One Martini backbone bead per residue (centre of mass of N, CA, C, O) as a GRO file, in nm:
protein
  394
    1UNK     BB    1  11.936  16.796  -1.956
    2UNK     BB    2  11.755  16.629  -2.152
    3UNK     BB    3  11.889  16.698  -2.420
    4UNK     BB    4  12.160  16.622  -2.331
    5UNK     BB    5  12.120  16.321  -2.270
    6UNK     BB    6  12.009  16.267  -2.554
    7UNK     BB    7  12.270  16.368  -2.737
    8UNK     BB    8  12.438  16.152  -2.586
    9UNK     BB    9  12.272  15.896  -2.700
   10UNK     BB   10  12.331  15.969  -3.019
   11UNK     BB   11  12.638  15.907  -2.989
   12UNK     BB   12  12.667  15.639  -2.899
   13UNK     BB   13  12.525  15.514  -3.119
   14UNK     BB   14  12.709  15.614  -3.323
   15UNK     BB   15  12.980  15.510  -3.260
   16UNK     BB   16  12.855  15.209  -3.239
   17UNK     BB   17  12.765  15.172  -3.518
   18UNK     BB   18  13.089  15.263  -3.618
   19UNK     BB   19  13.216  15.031  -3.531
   20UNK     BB   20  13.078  14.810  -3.629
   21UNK     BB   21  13.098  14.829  -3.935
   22UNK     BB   22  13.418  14.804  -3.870
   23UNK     BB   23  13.430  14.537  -3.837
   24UNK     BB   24  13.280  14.400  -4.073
   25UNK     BB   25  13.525  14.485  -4.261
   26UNK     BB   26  13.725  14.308  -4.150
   27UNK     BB   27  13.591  14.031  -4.171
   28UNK     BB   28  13.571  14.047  -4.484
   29UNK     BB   29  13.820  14.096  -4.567
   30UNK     BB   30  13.958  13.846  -4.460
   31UNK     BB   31  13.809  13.631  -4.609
   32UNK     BB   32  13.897  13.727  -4.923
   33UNK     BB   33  14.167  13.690  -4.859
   34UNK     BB   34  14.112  13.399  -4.812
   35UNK     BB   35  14.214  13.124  -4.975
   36UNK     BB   36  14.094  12.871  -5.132
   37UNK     BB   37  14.187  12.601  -5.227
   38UNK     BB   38  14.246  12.399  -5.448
   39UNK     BB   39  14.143  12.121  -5.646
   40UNK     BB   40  14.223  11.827  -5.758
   41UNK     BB   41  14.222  11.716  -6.095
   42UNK     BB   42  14.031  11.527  -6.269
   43UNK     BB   43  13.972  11.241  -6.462
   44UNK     BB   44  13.774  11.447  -6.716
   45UNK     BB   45  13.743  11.725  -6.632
   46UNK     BB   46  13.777  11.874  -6.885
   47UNK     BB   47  13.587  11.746  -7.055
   48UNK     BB   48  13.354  11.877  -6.856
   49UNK     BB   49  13.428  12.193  -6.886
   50UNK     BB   50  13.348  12.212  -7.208
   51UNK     BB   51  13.043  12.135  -7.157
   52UNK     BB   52  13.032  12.363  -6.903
   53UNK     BB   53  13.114  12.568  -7.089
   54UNK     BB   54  13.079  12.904  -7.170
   55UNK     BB   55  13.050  13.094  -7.419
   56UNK     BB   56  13.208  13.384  -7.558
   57UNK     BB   57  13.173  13.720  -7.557
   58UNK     BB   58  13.143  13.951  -7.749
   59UNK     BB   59  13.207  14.264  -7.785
   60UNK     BB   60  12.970  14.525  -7.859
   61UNK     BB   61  12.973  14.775  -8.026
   62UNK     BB   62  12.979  15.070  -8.037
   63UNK     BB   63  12.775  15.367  -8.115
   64UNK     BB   64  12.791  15.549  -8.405
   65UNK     BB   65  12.736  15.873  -8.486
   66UNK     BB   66  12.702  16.032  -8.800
   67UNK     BB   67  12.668  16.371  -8.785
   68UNK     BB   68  12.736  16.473  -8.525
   69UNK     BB   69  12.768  16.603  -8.253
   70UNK     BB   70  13.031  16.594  -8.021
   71UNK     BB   71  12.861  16.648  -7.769
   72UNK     BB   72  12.672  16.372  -7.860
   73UNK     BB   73  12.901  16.121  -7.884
   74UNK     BB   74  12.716  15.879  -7.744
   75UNK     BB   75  12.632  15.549  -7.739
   76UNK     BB   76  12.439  15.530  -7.488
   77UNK     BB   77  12.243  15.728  -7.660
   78UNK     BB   78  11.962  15.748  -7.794
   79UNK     BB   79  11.821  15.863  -8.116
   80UNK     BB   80  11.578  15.973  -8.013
   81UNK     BB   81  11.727  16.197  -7.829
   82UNK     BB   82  11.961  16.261  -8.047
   83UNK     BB   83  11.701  16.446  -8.219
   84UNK     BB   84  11.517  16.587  -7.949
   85UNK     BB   85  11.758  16.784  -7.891
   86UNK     BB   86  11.829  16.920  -8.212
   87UNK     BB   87  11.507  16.999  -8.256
   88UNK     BB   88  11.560  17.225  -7.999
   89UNK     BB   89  11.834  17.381  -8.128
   90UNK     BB   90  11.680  17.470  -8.360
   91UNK     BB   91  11.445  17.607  -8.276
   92UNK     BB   92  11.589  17.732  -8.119
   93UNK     BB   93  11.732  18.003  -8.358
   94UNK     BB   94  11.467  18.080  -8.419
   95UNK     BB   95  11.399  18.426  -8.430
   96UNK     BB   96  11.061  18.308  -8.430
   97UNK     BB   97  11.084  18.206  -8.146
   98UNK     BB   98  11.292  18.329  -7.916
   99UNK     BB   99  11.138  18.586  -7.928
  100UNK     BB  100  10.882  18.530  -7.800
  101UNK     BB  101  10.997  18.368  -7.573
  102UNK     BB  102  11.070  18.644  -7.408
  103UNK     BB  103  10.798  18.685  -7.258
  104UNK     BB  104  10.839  18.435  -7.082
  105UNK     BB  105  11.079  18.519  -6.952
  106UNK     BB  106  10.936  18.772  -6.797
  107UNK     BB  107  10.700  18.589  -6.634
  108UNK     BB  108  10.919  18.429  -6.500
  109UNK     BB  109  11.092  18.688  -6.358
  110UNK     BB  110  10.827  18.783  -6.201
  111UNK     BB  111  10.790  18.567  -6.026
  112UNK     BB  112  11.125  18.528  -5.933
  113UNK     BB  113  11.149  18.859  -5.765
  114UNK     BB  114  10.852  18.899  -5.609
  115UNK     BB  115  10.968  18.783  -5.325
  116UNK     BB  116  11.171  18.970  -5.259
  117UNK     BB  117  11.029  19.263  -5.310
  118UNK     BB  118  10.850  19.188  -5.067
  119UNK     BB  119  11.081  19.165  -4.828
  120UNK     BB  120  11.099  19.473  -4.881
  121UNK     BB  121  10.810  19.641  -4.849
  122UNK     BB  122  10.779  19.475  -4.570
  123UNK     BB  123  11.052  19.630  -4.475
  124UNK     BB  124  11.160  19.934  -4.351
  125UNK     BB  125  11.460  19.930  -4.406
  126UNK     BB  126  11.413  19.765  -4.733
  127UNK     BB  127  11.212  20.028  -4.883
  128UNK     BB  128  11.294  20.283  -4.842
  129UNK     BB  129  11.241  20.663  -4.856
  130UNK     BB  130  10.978  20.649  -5.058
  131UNK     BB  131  10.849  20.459  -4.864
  132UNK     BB  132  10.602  20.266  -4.707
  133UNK     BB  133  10.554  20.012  -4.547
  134UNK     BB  134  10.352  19.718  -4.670
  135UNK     BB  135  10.140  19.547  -4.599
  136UNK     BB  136   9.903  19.271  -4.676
  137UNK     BB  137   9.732  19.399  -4.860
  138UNK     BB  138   9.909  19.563  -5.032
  139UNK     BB  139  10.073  19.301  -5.152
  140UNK     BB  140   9.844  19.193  -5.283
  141UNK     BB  141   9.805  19.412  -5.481
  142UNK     BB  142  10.047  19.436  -5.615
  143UNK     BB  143  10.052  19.097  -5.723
  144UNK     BB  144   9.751  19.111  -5.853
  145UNK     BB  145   9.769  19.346  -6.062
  146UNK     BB  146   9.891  19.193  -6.278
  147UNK     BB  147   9.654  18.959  -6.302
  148UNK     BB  148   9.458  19.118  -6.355
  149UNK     BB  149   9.615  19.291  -6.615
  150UNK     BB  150   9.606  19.015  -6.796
  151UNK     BB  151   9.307  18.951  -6.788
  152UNK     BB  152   9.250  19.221  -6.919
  153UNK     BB  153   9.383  19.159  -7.182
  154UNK     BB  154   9.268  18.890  -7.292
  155UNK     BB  155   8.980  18.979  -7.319
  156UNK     BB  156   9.045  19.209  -7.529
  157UNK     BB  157   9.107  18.982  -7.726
  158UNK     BB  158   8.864  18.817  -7.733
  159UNK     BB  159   8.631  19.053  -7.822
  160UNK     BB  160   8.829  19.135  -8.106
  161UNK     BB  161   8.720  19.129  -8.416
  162UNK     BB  162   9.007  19.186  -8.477
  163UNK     BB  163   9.330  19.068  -8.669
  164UNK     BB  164   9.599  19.138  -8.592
  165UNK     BB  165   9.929  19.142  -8.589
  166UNK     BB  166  10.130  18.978  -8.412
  167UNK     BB  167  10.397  19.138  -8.457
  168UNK     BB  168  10.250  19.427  -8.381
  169UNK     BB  169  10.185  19.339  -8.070
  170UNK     BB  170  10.484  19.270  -7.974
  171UNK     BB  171  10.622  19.543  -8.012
  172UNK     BB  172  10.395  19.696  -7.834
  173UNK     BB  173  10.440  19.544  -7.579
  174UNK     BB  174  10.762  19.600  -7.529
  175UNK     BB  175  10.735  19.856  -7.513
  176UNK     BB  176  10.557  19.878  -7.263
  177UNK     BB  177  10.736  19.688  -7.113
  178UNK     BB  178  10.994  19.905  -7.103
  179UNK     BB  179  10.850  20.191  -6.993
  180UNK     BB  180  10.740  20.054  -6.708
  181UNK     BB  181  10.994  19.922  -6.632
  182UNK     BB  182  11.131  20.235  -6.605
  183UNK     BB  183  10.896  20.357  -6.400
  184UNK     BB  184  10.971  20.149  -6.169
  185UNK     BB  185  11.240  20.281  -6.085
  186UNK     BB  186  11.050  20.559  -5.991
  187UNK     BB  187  10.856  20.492  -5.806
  188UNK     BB  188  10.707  20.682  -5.523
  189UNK     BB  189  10.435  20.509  -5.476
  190UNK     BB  190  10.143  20.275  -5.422
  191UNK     BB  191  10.029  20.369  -5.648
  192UNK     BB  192  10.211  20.344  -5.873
  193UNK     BB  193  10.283  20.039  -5.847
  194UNK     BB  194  10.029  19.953  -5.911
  195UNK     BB  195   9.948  20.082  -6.209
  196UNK     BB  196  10.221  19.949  -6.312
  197UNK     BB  197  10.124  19.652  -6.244
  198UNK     BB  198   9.855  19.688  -6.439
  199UNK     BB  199  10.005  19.755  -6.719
  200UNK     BB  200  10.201  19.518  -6.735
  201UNK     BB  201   9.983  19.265  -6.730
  202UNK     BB  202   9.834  19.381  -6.984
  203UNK     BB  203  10.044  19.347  -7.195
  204UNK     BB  204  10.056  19.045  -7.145
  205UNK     BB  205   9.775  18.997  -7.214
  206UNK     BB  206   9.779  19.037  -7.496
  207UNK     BB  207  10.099  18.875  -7.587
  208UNK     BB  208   9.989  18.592  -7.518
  209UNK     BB  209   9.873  18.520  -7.815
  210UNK     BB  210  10.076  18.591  -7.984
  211UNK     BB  211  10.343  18.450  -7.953
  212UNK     BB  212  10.193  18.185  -8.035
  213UNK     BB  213  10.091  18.279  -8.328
  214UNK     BB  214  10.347  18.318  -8.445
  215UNK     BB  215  10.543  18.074  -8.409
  216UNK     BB  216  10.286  17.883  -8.536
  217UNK     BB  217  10.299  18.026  -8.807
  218UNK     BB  218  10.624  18.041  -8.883
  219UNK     BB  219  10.682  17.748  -8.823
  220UNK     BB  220  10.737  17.455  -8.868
  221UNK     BB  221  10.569  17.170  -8.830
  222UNK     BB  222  10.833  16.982  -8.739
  223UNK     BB  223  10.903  17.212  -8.472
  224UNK     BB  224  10.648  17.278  -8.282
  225UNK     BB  225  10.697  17.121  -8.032
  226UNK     BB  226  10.985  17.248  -7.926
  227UNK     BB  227  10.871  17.590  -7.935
  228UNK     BB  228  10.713  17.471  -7.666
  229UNK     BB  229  11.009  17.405  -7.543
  230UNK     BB  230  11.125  17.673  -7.511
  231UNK     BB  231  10.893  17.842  -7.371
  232UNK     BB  232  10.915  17.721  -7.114
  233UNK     BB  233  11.243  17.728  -7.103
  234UNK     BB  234  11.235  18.069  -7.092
  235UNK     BB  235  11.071  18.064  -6.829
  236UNK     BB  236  11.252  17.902  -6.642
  237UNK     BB  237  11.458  18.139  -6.650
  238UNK     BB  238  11.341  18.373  -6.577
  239UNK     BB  239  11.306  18.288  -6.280
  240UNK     BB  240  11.599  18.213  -6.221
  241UNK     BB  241  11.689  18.520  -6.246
  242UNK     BB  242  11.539  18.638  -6.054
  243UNK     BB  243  11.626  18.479  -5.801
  244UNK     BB  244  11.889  18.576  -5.808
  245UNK     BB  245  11.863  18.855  -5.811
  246UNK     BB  246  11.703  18.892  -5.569
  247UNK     BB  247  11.935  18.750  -5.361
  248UNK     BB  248  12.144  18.995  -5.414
  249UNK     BB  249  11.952  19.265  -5.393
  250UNK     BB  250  11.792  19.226  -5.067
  251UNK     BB  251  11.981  19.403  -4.878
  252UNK     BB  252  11.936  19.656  -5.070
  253UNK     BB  253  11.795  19.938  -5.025
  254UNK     BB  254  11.529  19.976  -5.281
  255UNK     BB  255  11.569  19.753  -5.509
  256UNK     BB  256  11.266  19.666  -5.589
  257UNK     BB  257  11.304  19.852  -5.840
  258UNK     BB  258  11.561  19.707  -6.025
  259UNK     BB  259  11.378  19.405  -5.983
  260UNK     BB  260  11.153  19.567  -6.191
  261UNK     BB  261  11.335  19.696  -6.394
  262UNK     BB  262  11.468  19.507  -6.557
  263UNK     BB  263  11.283  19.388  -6.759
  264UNK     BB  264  11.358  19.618  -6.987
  265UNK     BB  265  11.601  19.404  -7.131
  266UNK     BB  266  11.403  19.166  -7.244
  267UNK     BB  267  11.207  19.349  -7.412
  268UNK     BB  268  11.419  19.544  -7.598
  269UNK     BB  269  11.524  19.259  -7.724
  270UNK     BB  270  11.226  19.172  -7.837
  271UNK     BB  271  11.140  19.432  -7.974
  272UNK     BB  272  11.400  19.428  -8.180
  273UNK     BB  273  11.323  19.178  -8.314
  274UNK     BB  274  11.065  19.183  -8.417
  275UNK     BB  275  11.155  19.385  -8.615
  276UNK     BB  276  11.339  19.198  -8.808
  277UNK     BB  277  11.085  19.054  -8.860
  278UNK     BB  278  10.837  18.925  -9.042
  279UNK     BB  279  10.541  18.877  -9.117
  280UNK     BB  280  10.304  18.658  -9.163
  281UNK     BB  281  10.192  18.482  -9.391
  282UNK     BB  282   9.935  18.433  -9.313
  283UNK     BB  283   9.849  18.721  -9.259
  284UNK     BB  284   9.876  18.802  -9.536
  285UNK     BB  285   9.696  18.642  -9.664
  286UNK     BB  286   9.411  18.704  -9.462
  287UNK     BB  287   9.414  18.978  -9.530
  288UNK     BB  288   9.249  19.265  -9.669
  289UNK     BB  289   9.472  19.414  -9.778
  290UNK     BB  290   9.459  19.397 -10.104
  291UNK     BB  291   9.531  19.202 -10.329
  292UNK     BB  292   9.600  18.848 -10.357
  293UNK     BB  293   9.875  18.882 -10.534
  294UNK     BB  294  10.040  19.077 -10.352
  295UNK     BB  295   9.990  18.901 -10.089
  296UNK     BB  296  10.138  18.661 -10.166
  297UNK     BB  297  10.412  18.786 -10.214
  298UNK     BB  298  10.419  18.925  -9.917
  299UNK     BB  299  10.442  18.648  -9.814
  300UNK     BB  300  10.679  18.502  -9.967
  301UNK     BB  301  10.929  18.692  -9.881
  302UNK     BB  302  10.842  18.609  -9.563
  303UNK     BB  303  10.906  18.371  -9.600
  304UNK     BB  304  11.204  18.355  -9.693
  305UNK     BB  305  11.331  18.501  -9.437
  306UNK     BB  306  11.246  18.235  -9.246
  307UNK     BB  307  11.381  18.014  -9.483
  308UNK     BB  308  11.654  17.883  -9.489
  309UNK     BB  309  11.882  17.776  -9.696
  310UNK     BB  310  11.977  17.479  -9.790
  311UNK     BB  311  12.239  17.322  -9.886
  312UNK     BB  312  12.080  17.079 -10.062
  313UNK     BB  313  11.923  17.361 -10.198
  314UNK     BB  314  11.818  17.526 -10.443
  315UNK     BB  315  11.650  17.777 -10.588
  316UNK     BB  316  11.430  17.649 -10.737
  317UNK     BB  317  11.363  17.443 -10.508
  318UNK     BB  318  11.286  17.599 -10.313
  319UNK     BB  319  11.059  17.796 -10.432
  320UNK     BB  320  10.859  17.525 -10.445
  321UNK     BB  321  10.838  17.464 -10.134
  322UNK     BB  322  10.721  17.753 -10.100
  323UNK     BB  323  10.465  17.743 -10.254
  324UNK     BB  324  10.356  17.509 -10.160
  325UNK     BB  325  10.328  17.622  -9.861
  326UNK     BB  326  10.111  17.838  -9.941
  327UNK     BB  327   9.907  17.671 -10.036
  328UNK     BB  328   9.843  17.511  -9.775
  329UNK     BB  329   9.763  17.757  -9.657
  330UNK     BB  330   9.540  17.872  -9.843
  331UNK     BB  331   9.352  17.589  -9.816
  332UNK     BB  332   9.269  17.596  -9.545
  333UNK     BB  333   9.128  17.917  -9.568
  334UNK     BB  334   8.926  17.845  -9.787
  335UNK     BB  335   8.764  17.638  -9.591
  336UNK     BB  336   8.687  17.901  -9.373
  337UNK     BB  337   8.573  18.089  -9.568
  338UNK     BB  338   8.289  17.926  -9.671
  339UNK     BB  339   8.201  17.966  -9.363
  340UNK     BB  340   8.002  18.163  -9.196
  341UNK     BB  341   8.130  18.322  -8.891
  342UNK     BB  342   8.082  18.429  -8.611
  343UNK     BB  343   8.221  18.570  -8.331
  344UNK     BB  344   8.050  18.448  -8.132
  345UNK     BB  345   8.099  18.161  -8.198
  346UNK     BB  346   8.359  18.133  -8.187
  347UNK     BB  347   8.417  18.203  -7.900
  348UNK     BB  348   8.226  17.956  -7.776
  349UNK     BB  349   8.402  17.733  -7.911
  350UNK     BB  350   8.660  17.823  -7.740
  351UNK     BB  351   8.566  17.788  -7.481
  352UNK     BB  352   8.439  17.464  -7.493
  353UNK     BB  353   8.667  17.332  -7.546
  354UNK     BB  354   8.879  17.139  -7.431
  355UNK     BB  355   9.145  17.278  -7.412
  356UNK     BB  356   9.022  17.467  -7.236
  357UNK     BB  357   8.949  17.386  -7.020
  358UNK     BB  358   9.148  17.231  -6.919
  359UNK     BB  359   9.328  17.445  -6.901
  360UNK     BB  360   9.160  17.597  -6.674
  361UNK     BB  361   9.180  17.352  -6.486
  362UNK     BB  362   9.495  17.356  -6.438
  363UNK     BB  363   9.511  17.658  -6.331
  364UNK     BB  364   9.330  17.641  -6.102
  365UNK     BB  365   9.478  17.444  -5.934
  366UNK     BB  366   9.768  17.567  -5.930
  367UNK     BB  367   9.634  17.823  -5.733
  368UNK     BB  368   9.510  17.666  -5.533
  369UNK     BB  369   9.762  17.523  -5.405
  370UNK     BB  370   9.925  17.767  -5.287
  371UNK     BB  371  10.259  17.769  -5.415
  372UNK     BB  372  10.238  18.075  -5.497
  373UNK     BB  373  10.159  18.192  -5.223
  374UNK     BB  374  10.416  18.131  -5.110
  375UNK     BB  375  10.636  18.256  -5.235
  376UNK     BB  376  10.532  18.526  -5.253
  377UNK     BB  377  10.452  18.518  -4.901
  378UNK     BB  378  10.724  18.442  -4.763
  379UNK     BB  379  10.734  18.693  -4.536
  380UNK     BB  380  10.495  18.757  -4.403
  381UNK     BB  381  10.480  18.500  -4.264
  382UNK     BB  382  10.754  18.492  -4.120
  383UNK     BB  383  10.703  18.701  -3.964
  384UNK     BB  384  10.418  18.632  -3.819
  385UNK     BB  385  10.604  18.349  -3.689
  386UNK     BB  386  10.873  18.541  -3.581
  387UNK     BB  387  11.077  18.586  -3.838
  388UNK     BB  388  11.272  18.899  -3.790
  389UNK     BB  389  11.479  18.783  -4.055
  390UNK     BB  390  11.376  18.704  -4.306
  391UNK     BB  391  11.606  18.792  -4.511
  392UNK     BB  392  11.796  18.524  -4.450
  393UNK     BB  393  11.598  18.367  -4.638
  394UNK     BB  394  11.623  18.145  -4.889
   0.00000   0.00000   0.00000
């Protein structure tokens, strides 16, 4: 009854205030409607109004950038907006910024897939008919098993003495993670999910050194800002897509198998362009096999092959610039290598740099708000405070 007696002084107050309201416009209207008399012209007031009026304002062309795509031919949009947009377009179509950050998107669709598949895990009926549904417990394992093995994958590249290829890292990372996620869509048990979920996280963080080296070895200088902004935006994407995938396939049981397993497609896709694309320059400079001459010829090859020729840039002139910047990075390269530095002191350089600290830490809160694990356990959370049908909550 008092609920009802509440609704209804609510309602009461609603209806009073759109009454008010719609008065109140009636009598604006009125007011605007009634024109004050016009005042008779005195003499002398033209001349009074000549020099009280204001000169006119004559109106300001639109500004128009020639030479601009049609979809940006905008006046009102500055010349840096449209500017550090085509130079983000231009970073992405480039086959070697693209491939490598197609890892970021399988590590975005990973993290927005998996609260779903947790919500099919631990309800006994869309969890299918090959496993039993998993506890509290269980789902922390499933989950963190992905982190740990990036973790220790990553530790893996970093106390690695040896210099591997970044592209035959990437090769083989997509190859692994391209098999896992096959392999995920038939796991039987528990057992399997985790081992599989702990070899998936192992291969990301091999590649995840690696993506960035590729892409920073390869992409132009003046590209490197757009092509860190490609990765993130197609970590976003991928998050996207995972979220959209799994709020589709909630509802049929079983289906968590397919949305660990769809990683595959975009797994096969990064793995087929890295081996299309060549070696790094800087890398085949620095690597030791082969004689100094021989390096230098199969860099220059692979600048060709990364370096399409520009319109208004002849082959004599291409080649000289593709020269110029082999030399720079050669240079770069002599200057490190006239220093003798131990493995160790490298990693403990790396360990205590600004950059390394501040991502730490940037890192460790990102994880410690909470943010992570409420998406994550977004299900068991909610079946634990009552919500029975937790499953119908997007």
């Amino acid at each position: 009854a008092e609920a009802a007696e509440l609704f209804a002084g609510f309602v009461r107050s609603f209806k009073d205030g759109l009454s008010e309201l719609s008065t109140s416009l009636k009598e604006l209207s009125c007011s605007l409607q009634a024109k004050p008399a016009e005042p008779a012209e005195e003499p002398g007031s033209d001349l009074e109004k000549e020099l009280n009026e204001e000169p006119e304002q004559t109106e300001r062309p639109k500004r128009s950038f020639s030479g601009m795509r049609p979809s940006l031919q905008l006046g009102a949009v500055p010349r840096s907006l449209v500017s550090a947009v085509e130079r983000q377009i231009e970073a992405a179509r480039c086959g070697h910024v693209l491939f490598p950050s197609l890892f970021n998107f399988i590590s975005g669709y990973d993290g927005g897939v998996t609260s779903f598949a947790v919500m099919q895990l631990t309800d006994v009926h869309l969890v299918g008919s090959s496993m039993l549904a998993l506890s509290a417990w269980d789902v922390g394992a499933v989950v963190s098993s992905r982190v740990c093995g990036a973790l220790c994958g990553s530790m893996l590249v970093l106390v690695s003495q040896k210099d591997p290829s970044s592209r035959d890292v990437l090769v083989w990372s997509a190859m692994g993670l391209t098999v896992i996620s096959v392999a995920t869509l038939m796991a039987p048990s528990r057992k399997h999910l985790l081992l599989l979920r702990f070899l998936a996280g192992l291969a990301e963080g091999v590649s995840s050194p690696a993506k960035v080296a590729y892409s920073t070895e390869t992409i132009q200088a003046e590209l490197r800002g757009p092509a860190t902004g490609v990765r993130l935006a197609t970590f976003g994407a991928g998050a996207s897509v995972g979220v959209m995938l799994g709020a589709i396939l909630r509802h049929y049981p079983g289906a968590w198998h397919v949305m660990f397993g769809a990683a595959a497609i975009p797994s096969m896709i990064a793995g087929a362009g890295m081996l299309s694309l060549p070696q790094s320059p800087r890398w085949l400079l620095h690597s030791a096999s082969g004689a100094p001459a021989e390096r230098r010829q199969q860099a220059l090859v692979a600048l060709e092959a990364l370096r399409p020729a520009a319109v208004d840039c002849g082959p004599e002139q291409l080649q000289l610039l593709l020269e110029r910047e082999l030399d720079d990075m050669r240079a770069g390269m002599d200057e490190g290598e006239d220093a003798e530095i131990s493995p160790a002191c490298v990693t403990w350089e790396f360990l205590t740099s600004p950059a390394t600290v501040i991502s730490t830490w940037v890192m460790f809160f990102k994880q410690a708000n909470g943010s992570v694990a409420i998406t994550t356990y977004l299900a068991p959370v909610l079946a634990a405070v009552g919500f029975k049908d937790f499953t119908t909550l997007g």
